[in-house]
PDB file of C-alpha atoms and ligand atoms in Angstrom:
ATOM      1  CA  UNK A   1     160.563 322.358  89.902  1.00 90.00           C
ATOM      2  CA  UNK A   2     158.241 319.553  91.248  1.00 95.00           C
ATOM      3  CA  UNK A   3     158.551 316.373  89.488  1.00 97.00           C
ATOM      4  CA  UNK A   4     155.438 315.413  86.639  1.00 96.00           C
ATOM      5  CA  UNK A   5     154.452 311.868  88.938  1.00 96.00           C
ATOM      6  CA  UNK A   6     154.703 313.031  92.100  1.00 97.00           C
ATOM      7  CA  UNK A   7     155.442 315.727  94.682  1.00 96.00           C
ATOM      8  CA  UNK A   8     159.223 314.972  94.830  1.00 96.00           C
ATOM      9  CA  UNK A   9     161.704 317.820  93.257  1.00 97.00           C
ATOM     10  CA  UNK A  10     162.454 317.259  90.037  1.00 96.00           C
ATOM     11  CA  UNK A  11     166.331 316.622  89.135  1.00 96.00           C
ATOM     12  CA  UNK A  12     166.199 316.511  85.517  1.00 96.00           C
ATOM     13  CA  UNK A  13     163.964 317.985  82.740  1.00 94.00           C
ATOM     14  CA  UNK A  14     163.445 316.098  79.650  1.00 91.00           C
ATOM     15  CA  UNK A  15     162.371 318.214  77.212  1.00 85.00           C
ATOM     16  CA  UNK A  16     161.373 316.040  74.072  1.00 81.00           C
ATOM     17  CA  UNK A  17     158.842 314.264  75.716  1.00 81.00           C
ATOM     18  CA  UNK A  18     158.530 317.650  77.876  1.00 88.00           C
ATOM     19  CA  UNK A  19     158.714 315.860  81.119  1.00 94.00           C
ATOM     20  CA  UNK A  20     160.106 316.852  84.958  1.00 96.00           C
ATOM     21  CA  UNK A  21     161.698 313.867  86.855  1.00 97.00           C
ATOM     22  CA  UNK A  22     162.488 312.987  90.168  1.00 97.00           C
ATOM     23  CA  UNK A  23     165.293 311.133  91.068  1.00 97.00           C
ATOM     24  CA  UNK A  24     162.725 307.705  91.483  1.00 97.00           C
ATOM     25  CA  UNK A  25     160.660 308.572  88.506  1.00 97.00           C
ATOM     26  CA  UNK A  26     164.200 308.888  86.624  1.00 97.00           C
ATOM     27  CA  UNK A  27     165.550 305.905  87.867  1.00 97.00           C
ATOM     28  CA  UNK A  28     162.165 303.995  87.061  1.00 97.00           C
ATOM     29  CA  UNK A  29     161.966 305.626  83.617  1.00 96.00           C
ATOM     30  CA  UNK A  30     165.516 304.697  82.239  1.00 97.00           C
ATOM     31  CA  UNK A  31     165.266 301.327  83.760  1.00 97.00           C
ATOM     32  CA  UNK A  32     162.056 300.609  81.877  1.00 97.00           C
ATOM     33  CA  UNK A  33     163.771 302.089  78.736  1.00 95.00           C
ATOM     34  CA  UNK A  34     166.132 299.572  78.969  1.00 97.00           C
ATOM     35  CA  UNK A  35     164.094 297.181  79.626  1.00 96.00           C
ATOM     36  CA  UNK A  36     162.057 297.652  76.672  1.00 95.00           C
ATOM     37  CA  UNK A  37     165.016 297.806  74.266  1.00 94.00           C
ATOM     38  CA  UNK A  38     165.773 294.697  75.425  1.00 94.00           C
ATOM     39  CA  UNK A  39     162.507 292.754  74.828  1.00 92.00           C
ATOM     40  CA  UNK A  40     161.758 294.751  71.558  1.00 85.00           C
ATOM     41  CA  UNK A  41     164.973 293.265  69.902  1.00 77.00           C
ATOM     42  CA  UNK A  42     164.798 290.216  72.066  1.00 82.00           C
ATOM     43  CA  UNK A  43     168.208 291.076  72.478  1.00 88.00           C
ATOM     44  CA  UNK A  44     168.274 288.381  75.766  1.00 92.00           C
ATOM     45  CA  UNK A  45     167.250 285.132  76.521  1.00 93.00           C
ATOM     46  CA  UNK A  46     167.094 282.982  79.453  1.00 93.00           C
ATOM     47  CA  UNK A  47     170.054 280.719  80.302  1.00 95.00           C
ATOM     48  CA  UNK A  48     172.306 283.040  78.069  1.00 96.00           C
ATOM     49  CA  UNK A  49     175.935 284.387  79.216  1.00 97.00           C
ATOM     50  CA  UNK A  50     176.089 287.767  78.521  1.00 98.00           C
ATOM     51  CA  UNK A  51     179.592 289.203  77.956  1.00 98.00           C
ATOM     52  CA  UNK A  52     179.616 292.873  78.524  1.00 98.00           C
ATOM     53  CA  UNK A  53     182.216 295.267  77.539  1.00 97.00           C
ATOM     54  CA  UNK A  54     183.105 297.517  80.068  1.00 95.00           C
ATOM     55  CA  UNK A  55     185.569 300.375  79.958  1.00 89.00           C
ATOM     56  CA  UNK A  56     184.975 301.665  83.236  1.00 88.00           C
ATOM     57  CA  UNK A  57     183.512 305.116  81.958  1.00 90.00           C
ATOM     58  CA  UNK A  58     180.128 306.049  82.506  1.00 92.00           C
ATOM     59  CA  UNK A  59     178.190 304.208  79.581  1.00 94.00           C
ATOM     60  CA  UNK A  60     179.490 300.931  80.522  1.00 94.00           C
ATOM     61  CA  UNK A  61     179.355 301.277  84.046  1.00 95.00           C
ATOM     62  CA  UNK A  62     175.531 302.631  83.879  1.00 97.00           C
ATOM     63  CA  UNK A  63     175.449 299.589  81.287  1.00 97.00           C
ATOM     64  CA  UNK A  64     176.823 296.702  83.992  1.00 97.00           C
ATOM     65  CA  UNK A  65     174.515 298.195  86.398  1.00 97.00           C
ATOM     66  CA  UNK A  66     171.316 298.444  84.657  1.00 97.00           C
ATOM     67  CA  UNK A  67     171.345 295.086  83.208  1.00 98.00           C
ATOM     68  CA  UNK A  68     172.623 293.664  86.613  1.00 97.00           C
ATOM     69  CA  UNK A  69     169.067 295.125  88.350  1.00 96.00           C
ATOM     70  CA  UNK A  70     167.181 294.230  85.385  1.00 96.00           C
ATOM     71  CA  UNK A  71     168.576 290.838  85.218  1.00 95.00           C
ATOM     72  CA  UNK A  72     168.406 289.875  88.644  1.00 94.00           C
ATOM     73  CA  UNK A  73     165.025 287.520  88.238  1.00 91.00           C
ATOM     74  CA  UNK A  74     166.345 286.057  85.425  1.00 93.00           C
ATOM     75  CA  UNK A  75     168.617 283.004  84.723  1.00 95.00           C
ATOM     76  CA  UNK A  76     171.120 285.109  82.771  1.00 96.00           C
ATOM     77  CA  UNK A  77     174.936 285.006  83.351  1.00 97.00           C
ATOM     78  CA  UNK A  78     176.578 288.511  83.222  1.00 98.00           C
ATOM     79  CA  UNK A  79     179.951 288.781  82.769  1.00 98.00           C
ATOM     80  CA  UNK A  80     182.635 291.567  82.436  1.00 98.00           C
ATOM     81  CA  UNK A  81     185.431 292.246  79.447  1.00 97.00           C
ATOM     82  CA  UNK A  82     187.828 294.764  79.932  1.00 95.00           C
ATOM     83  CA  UNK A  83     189.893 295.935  77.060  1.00 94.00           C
ATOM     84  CA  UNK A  84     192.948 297.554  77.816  1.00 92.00           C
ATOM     85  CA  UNK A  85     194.491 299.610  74.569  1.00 90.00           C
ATOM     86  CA  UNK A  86     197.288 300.798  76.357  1.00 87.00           C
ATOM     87  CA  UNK A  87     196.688 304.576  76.153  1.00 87.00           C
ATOM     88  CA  UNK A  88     199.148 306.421  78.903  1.00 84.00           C
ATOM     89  CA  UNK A  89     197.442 308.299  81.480  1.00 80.00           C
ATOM     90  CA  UNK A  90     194.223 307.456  80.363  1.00 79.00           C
ATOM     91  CA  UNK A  91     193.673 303.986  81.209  1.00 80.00           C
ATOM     92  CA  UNK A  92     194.888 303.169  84.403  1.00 81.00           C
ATOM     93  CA  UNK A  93     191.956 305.038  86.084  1.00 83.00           C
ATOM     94  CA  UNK A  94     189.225 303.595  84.161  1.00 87.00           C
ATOM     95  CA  UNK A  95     190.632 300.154  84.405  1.00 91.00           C
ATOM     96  CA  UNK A  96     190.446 300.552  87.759  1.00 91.00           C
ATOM     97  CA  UNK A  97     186.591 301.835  87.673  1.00 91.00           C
ATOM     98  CA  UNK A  98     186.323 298.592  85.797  1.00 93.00           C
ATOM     99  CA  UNK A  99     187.425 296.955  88.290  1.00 94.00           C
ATOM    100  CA  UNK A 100     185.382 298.895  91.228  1.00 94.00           C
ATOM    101  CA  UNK A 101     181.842 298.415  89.428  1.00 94.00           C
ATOM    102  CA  UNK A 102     182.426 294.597  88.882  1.00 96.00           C
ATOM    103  CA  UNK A 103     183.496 293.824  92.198  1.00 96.00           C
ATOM    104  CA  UNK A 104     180.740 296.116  93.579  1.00 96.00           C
ATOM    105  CA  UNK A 105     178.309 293.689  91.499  1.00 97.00           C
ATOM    106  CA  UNK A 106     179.989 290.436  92.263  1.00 97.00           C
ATOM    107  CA  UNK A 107     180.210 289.736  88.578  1.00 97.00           C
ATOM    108  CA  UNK A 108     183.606 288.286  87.371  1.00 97.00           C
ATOM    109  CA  UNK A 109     185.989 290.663  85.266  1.00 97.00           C
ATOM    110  CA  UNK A 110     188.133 289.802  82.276  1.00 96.00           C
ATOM    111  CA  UNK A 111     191.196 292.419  81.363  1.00 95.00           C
ATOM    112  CA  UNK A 112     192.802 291.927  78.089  1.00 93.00           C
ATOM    113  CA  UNK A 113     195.364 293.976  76.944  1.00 92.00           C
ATOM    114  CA  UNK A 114     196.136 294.802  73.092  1.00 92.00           C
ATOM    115  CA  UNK A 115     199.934 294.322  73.763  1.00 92.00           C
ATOM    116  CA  UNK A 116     198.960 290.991  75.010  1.00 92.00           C
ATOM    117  CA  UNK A 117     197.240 290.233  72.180  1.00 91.00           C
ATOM    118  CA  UNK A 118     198.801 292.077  69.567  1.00 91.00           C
ATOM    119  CA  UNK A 119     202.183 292.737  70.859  1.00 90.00           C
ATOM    120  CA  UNK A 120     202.182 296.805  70.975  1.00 88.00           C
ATOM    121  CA  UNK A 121     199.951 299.520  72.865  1.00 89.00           C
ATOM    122  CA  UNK A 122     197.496 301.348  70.828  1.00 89.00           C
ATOM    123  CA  UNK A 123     200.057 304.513  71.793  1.00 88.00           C
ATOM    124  CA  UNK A 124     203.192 302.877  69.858  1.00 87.00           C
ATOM    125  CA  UNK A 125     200.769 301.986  66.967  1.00 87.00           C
ATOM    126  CA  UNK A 126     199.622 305.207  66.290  1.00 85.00           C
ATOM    127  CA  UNK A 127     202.844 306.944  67.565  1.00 84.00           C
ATOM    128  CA  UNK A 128     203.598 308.671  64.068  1.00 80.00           C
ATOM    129  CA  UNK A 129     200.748 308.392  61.956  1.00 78.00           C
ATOM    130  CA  UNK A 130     198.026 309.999  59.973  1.00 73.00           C
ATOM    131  CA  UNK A 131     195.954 308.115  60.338  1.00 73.00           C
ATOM    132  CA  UNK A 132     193.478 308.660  63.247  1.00 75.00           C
ATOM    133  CA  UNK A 133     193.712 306.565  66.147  1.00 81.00           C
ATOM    134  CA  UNK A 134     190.208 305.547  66.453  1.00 80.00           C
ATOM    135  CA  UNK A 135     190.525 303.873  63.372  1.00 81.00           C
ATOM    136  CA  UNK A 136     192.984 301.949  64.572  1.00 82.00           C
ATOM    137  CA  UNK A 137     191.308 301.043  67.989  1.00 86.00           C
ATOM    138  CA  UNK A 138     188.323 300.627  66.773  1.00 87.00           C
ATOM    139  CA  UNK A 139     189.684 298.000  64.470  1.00 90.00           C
ATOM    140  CA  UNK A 140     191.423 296.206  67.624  1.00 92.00           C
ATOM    141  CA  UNK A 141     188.697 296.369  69.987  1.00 92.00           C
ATOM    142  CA  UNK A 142     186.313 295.185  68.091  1.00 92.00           C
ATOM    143  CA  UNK A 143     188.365 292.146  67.039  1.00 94.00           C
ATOM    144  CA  UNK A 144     189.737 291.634  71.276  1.00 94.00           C
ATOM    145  CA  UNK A 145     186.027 291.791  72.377  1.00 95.00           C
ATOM    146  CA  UNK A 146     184.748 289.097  69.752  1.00 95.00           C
ATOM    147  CA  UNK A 147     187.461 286.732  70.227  1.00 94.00           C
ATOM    148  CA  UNK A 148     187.398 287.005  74.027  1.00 94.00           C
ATOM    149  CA  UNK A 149     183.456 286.828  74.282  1.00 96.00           C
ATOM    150  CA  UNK A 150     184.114 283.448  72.388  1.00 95.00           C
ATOM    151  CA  UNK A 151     186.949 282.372  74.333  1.00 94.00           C
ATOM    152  CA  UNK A 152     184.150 282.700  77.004  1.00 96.00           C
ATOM    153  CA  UNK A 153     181.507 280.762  75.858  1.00 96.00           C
ATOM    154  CA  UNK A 154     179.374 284.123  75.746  1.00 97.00           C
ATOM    155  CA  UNK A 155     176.231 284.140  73.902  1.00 96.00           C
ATOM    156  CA  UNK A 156     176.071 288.085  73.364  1.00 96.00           C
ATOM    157  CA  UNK A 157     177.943 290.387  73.397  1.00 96.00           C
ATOM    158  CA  UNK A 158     176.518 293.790  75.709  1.00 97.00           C
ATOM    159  CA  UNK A 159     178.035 297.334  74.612  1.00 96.00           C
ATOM    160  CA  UNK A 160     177.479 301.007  76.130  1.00 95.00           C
ATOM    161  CA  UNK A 161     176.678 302.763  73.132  1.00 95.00           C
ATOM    162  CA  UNK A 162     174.147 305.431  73.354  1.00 96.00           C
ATOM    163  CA  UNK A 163     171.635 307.413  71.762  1.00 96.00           C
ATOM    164  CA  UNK A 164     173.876 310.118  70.894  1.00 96.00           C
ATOM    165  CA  UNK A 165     176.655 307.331  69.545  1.00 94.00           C
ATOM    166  CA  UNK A 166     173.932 305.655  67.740  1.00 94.00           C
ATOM    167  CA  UNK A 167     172.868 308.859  66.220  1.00 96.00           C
ATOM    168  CA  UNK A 168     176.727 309.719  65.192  1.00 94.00           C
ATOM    169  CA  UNK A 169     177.370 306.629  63.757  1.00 90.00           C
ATOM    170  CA  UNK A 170     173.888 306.786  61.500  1.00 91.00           C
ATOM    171  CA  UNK A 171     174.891 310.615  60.847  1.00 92.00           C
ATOM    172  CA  UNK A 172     178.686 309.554  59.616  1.00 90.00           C
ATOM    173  CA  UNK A 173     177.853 307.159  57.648  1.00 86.00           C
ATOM    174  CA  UNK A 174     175.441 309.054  56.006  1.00 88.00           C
ATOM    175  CA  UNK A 175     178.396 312.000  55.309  1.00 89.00           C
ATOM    176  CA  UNK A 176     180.566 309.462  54.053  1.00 86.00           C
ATOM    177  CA  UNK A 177     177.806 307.819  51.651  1.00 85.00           C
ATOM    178  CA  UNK A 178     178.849 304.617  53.068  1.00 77.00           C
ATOM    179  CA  UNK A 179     175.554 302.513  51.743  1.00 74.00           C
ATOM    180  CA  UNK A 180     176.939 299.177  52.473  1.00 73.00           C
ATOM    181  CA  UNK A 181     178.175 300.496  56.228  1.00 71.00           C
ATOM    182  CA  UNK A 182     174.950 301.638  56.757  1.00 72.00           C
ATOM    183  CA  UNK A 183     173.108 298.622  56.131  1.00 74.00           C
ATOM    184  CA  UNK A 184     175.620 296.348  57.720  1.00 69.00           C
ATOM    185  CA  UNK A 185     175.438 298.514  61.358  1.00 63.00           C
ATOM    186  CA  UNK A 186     171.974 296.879  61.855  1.00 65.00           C
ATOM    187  CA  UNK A 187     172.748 292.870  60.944  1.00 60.00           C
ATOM    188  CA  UNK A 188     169.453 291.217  60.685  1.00 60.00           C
ATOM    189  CA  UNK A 189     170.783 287.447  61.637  1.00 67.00           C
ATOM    190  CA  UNK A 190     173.522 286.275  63.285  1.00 73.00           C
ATOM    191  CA  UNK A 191     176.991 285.390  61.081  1.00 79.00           C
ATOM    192  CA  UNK A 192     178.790 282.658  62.213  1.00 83.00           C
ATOM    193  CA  UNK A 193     182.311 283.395  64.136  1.00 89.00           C
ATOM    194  CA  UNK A 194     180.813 286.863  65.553  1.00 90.00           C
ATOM    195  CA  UNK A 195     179.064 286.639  68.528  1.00 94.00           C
ATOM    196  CA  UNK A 196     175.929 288.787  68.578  1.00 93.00           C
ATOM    197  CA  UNK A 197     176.306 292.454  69.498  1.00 92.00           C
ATOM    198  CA  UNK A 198     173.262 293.701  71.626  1.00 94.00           C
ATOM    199  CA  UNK A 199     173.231 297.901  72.825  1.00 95.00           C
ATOM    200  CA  UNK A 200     170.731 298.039  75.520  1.00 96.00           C
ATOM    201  CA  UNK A 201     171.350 301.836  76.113  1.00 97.00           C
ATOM    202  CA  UNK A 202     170.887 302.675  72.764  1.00 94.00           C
ATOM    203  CA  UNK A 203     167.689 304.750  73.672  1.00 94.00           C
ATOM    204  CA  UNK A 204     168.927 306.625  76.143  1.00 95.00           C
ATOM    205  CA  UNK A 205     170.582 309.802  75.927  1.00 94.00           C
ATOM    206  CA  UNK A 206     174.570 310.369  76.960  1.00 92.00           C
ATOM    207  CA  UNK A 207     173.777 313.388  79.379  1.00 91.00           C
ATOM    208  CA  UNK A 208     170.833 310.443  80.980  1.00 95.00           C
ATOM    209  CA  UNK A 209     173.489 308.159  81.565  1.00 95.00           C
ATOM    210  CA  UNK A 210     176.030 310.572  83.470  1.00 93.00           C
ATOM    211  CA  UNK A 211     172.809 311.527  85.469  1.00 95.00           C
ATOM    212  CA  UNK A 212     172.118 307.420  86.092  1.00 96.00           C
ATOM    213  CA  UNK A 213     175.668 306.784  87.261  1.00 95.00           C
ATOM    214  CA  UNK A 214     175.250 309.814  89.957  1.00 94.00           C
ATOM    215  CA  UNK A 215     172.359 309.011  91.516  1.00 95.00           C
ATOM    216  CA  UNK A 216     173.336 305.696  91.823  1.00 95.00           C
ATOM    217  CA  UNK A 217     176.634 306.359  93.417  1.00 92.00           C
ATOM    218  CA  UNK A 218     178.576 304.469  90.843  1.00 89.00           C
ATOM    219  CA  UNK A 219     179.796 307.906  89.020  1.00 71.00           C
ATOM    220  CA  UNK A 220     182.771 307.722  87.980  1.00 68.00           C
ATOM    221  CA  UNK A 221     185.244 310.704  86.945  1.00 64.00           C
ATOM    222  CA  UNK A 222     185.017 309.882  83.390  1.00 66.00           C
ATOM    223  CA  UNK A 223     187.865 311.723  81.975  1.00 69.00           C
ATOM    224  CA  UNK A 224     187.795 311.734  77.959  1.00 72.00           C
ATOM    225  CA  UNK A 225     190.558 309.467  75.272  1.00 76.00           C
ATOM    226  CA  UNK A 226     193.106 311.730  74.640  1.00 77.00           C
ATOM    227  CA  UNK A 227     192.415 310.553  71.068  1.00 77.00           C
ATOM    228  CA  UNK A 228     188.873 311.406  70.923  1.00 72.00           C
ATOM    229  CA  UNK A 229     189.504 314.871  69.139  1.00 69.00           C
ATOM    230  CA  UNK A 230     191.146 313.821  66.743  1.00 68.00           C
ATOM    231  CA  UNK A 231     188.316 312.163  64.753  1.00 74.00           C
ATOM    232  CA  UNK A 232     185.015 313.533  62.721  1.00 81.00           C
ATOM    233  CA  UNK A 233     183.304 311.945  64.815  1.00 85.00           C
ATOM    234  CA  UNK A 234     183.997 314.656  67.239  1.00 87.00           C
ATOM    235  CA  UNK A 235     182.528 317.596  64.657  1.00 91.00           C
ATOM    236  CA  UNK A 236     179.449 315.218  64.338  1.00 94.00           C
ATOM    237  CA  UNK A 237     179.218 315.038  68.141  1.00 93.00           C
ATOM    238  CA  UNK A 238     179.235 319.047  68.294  1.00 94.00           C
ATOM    239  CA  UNK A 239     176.737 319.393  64.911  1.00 96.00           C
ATOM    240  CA  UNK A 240     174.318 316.758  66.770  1.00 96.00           C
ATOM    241  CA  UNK A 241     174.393 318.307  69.927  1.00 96.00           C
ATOM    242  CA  UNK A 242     174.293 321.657  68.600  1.00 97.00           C
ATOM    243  CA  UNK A 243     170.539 320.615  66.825  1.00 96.00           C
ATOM    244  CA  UNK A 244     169.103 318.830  69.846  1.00 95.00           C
ATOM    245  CA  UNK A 245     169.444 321.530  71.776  1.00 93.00           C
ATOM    246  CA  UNK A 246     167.620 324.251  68.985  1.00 94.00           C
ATOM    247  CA  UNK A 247     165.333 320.600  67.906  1.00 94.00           C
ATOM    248  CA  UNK A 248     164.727 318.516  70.361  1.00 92.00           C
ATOM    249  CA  UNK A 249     164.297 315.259  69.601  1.00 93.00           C
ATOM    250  CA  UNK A 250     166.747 315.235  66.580  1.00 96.00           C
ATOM    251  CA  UNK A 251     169.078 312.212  67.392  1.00 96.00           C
ATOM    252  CA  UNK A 252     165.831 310.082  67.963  1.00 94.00           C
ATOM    253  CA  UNK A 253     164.478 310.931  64.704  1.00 95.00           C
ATOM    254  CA  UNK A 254     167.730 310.613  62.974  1.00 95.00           C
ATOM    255  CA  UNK A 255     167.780 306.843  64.262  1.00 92.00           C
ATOM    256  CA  UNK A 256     164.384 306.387  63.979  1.00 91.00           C
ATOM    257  CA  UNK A 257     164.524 307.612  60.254  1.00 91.00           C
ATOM    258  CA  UNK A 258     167.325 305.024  59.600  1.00 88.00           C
ATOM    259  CA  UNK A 259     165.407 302.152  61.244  1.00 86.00           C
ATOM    260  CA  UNK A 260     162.422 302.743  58.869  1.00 87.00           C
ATOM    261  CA  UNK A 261     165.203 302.929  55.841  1.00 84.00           C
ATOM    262  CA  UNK A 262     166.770 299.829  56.921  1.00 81.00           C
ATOM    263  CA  UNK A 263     163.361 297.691  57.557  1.00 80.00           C
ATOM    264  CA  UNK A 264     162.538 298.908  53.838  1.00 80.00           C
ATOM    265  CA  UNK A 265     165.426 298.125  52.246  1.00 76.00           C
ATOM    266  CA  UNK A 266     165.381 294.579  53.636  1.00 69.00           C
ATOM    267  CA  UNK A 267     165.024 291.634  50.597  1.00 66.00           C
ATOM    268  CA  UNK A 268     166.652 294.303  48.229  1.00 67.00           C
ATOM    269  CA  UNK A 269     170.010 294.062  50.182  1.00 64.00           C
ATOM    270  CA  UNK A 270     171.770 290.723  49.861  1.00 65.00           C
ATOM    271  CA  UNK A 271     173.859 290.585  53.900  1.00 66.00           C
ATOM    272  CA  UNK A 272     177.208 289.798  53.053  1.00 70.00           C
ATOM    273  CA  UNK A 273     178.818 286.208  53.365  1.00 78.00           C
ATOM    274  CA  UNK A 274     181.458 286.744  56.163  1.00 82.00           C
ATOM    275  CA  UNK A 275     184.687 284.247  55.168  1.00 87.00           C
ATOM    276  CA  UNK A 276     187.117 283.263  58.108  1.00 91.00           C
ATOM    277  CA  UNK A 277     190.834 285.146  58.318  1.00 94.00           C
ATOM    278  CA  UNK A 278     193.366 283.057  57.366  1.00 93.00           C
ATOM    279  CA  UNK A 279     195.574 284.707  60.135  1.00 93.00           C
ATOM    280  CA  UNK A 280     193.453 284.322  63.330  1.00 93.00           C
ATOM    281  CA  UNK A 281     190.327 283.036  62.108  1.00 92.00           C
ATOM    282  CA  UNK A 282     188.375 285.347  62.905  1.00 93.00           C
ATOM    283  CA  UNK A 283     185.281 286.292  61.306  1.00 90.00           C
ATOM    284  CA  UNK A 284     186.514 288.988  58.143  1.00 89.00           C
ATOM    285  CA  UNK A 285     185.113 290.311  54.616  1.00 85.00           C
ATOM    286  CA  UNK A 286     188.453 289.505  52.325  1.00 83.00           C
ATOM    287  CA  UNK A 287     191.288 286.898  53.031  1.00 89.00           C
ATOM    288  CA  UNK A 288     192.756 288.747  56.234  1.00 92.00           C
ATOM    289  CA  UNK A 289     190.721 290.785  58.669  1.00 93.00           C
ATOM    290  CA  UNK A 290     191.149 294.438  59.313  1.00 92.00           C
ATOM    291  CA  UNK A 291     192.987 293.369  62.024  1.00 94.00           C
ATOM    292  CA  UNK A 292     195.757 291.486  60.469  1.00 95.00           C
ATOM    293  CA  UNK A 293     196.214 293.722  57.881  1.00 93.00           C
ATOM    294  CA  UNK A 294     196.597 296.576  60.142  1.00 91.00           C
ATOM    295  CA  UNK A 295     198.852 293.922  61.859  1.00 91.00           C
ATOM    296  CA  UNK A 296     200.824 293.337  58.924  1.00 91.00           C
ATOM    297  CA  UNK A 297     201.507 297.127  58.013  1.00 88.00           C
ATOM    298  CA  UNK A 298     202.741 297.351  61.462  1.00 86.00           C
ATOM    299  CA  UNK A 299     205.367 294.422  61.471  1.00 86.00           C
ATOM    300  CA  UNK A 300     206.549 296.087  58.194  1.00 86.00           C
ATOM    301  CA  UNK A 301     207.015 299.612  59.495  1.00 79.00           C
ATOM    302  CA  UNK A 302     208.772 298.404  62.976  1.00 68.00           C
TER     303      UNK A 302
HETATM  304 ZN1   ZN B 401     158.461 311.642  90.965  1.00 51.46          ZN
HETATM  305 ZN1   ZN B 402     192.709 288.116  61.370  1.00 51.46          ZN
END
């Protein structure tokens, strides 16, 4: 198959905008995706330190080295924030693909741990429960990565999440009826104590970003959590993968359709006025944040 710009073979086929792609033309095209998501939410400014979270699987890795080619002209800091759960047999490899991309880059890596931070691995707080793990995770890294973008004097904060997240999370949230989630996933100003989230990849398809990382030579055996199956998020995953390939274009609409919700709802939705946790301080809806209470229950059950 010949590529749709130019003579070269094409090495992927994208079939909602019904295009052939060699590997430049690919390259060029998810750069300038990228790129664009970035100036449409002017999600980065100059002399800004971005802090970006970086697992060392394939989003954030195609992530750290997008924004490091895109960036290079520009007077933005990048740095790295590795959070490490403590998941056995899981982590140790990624950490070290953490490590591998940001010394590749020459941009400065910062590894916390959740039984630094919180005294027990995300294994021993789960070890037992019902509840699903992500929950608990989630919670945890969400907290780690704000307080440590802080703690670096980082004006946003840079995520992997991709279309196909993007169009989960929109998805879920509609399944659970969660109005007030829904609304809150897309903050329209900044609330003071959390540093800005920006998702530069959230245009681009997952099975784009494997394809980024390979051609690029930064691919990196991305082995799944051990947790991940355990969650609906995984029967969304399979549903939403299951219509993109029968409708293409699905998870674009689905966000799409939610952008145009949110943008009308806007002046009839009051944002919520974050408080600070009287715990840690951190930025949190009731007197203690998630975290702390989670924190709590687990100091009671040890
Ligand atoms: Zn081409
Ligand atoms: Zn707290």
């Amino acid at each position: 198959m010949k590529c749709s710009f130019c003579d070269g073979r094409a090495i992927i086929t994208q079939r909602h905008p019904g295009l052939h792609l060699c590997k430049e033309h690919f390259v060029e095209g998810f750069e300038r995706r990228v790129e664009e998501t970035l100036a449409c939410g002017s999600m980065v400014k100059e002399k800004e330190k971005i802090a970006v979270a970086v697992s060392g699987g394939k989003d954030s890795t195609a992530l750290l080295f997008s924004l490091h080619r895109i960036l290079a002209n520009r007077e933005v800091e990048l740095v790295a924030i590795t959070v490490d759960e403590g998941i056995a047999g899981y982590r140790d490899d990624t950490i070290k693909a953490a490590r591998a991309i940001a010394g590749q880059l020459g941009i400065e890596l910062h590894i916390f741990s959740f039984r630094e931070e919180y005294g027990y691995d995300l294994d021993e707080m789960v070890h037992g429960k019902k509840v699903a793990p992500c929950t608990f995770c989630g919670v945890f890294r969400k907290h780690c990565l704000n307080k440590t973008a802080k703690r670096l004097g980082a004006d946003k904060l840079a995520t992997g999440h991709n279309l196909d997240d993007e169009a989960q999370s929109v998805m879920m949230n509609y399944l659970k009826g969660d109005f007030e989630r829904l609304m809150r996933f897309r903050p329209r100003r900044a609330q003071p104590g959390l540093v800005p989230r920006i998702k530069p990849l959230r245009a681009v398809p997952e099975k784009e970003i494997a394809l980024y990382c390979m051609v690029n030579g930064v691919f990196s055996e991305s082995r799944e959590c051990p947790y991940a199956n355990l969650s609906l998020r995984a029967d969304v995953r399979d549903m939403m993968n299951r219509l993109e390939s029968l409708f293409p274009g699905t998870k674009q609409s689905t966000v799409r359709g939610f952008e145009k919700m949110t943008a009308r709802a806007q002046g009839s939705y009051a944002q919520m006025q974050l408080a600070s946790c009287r715990q840690c301080a951190e930025p949190c809806v009731k007197q203690l944040c998630k975290a702390c209470e989670l924190l709590e229950q687990l100091k009671q059950e040890k």
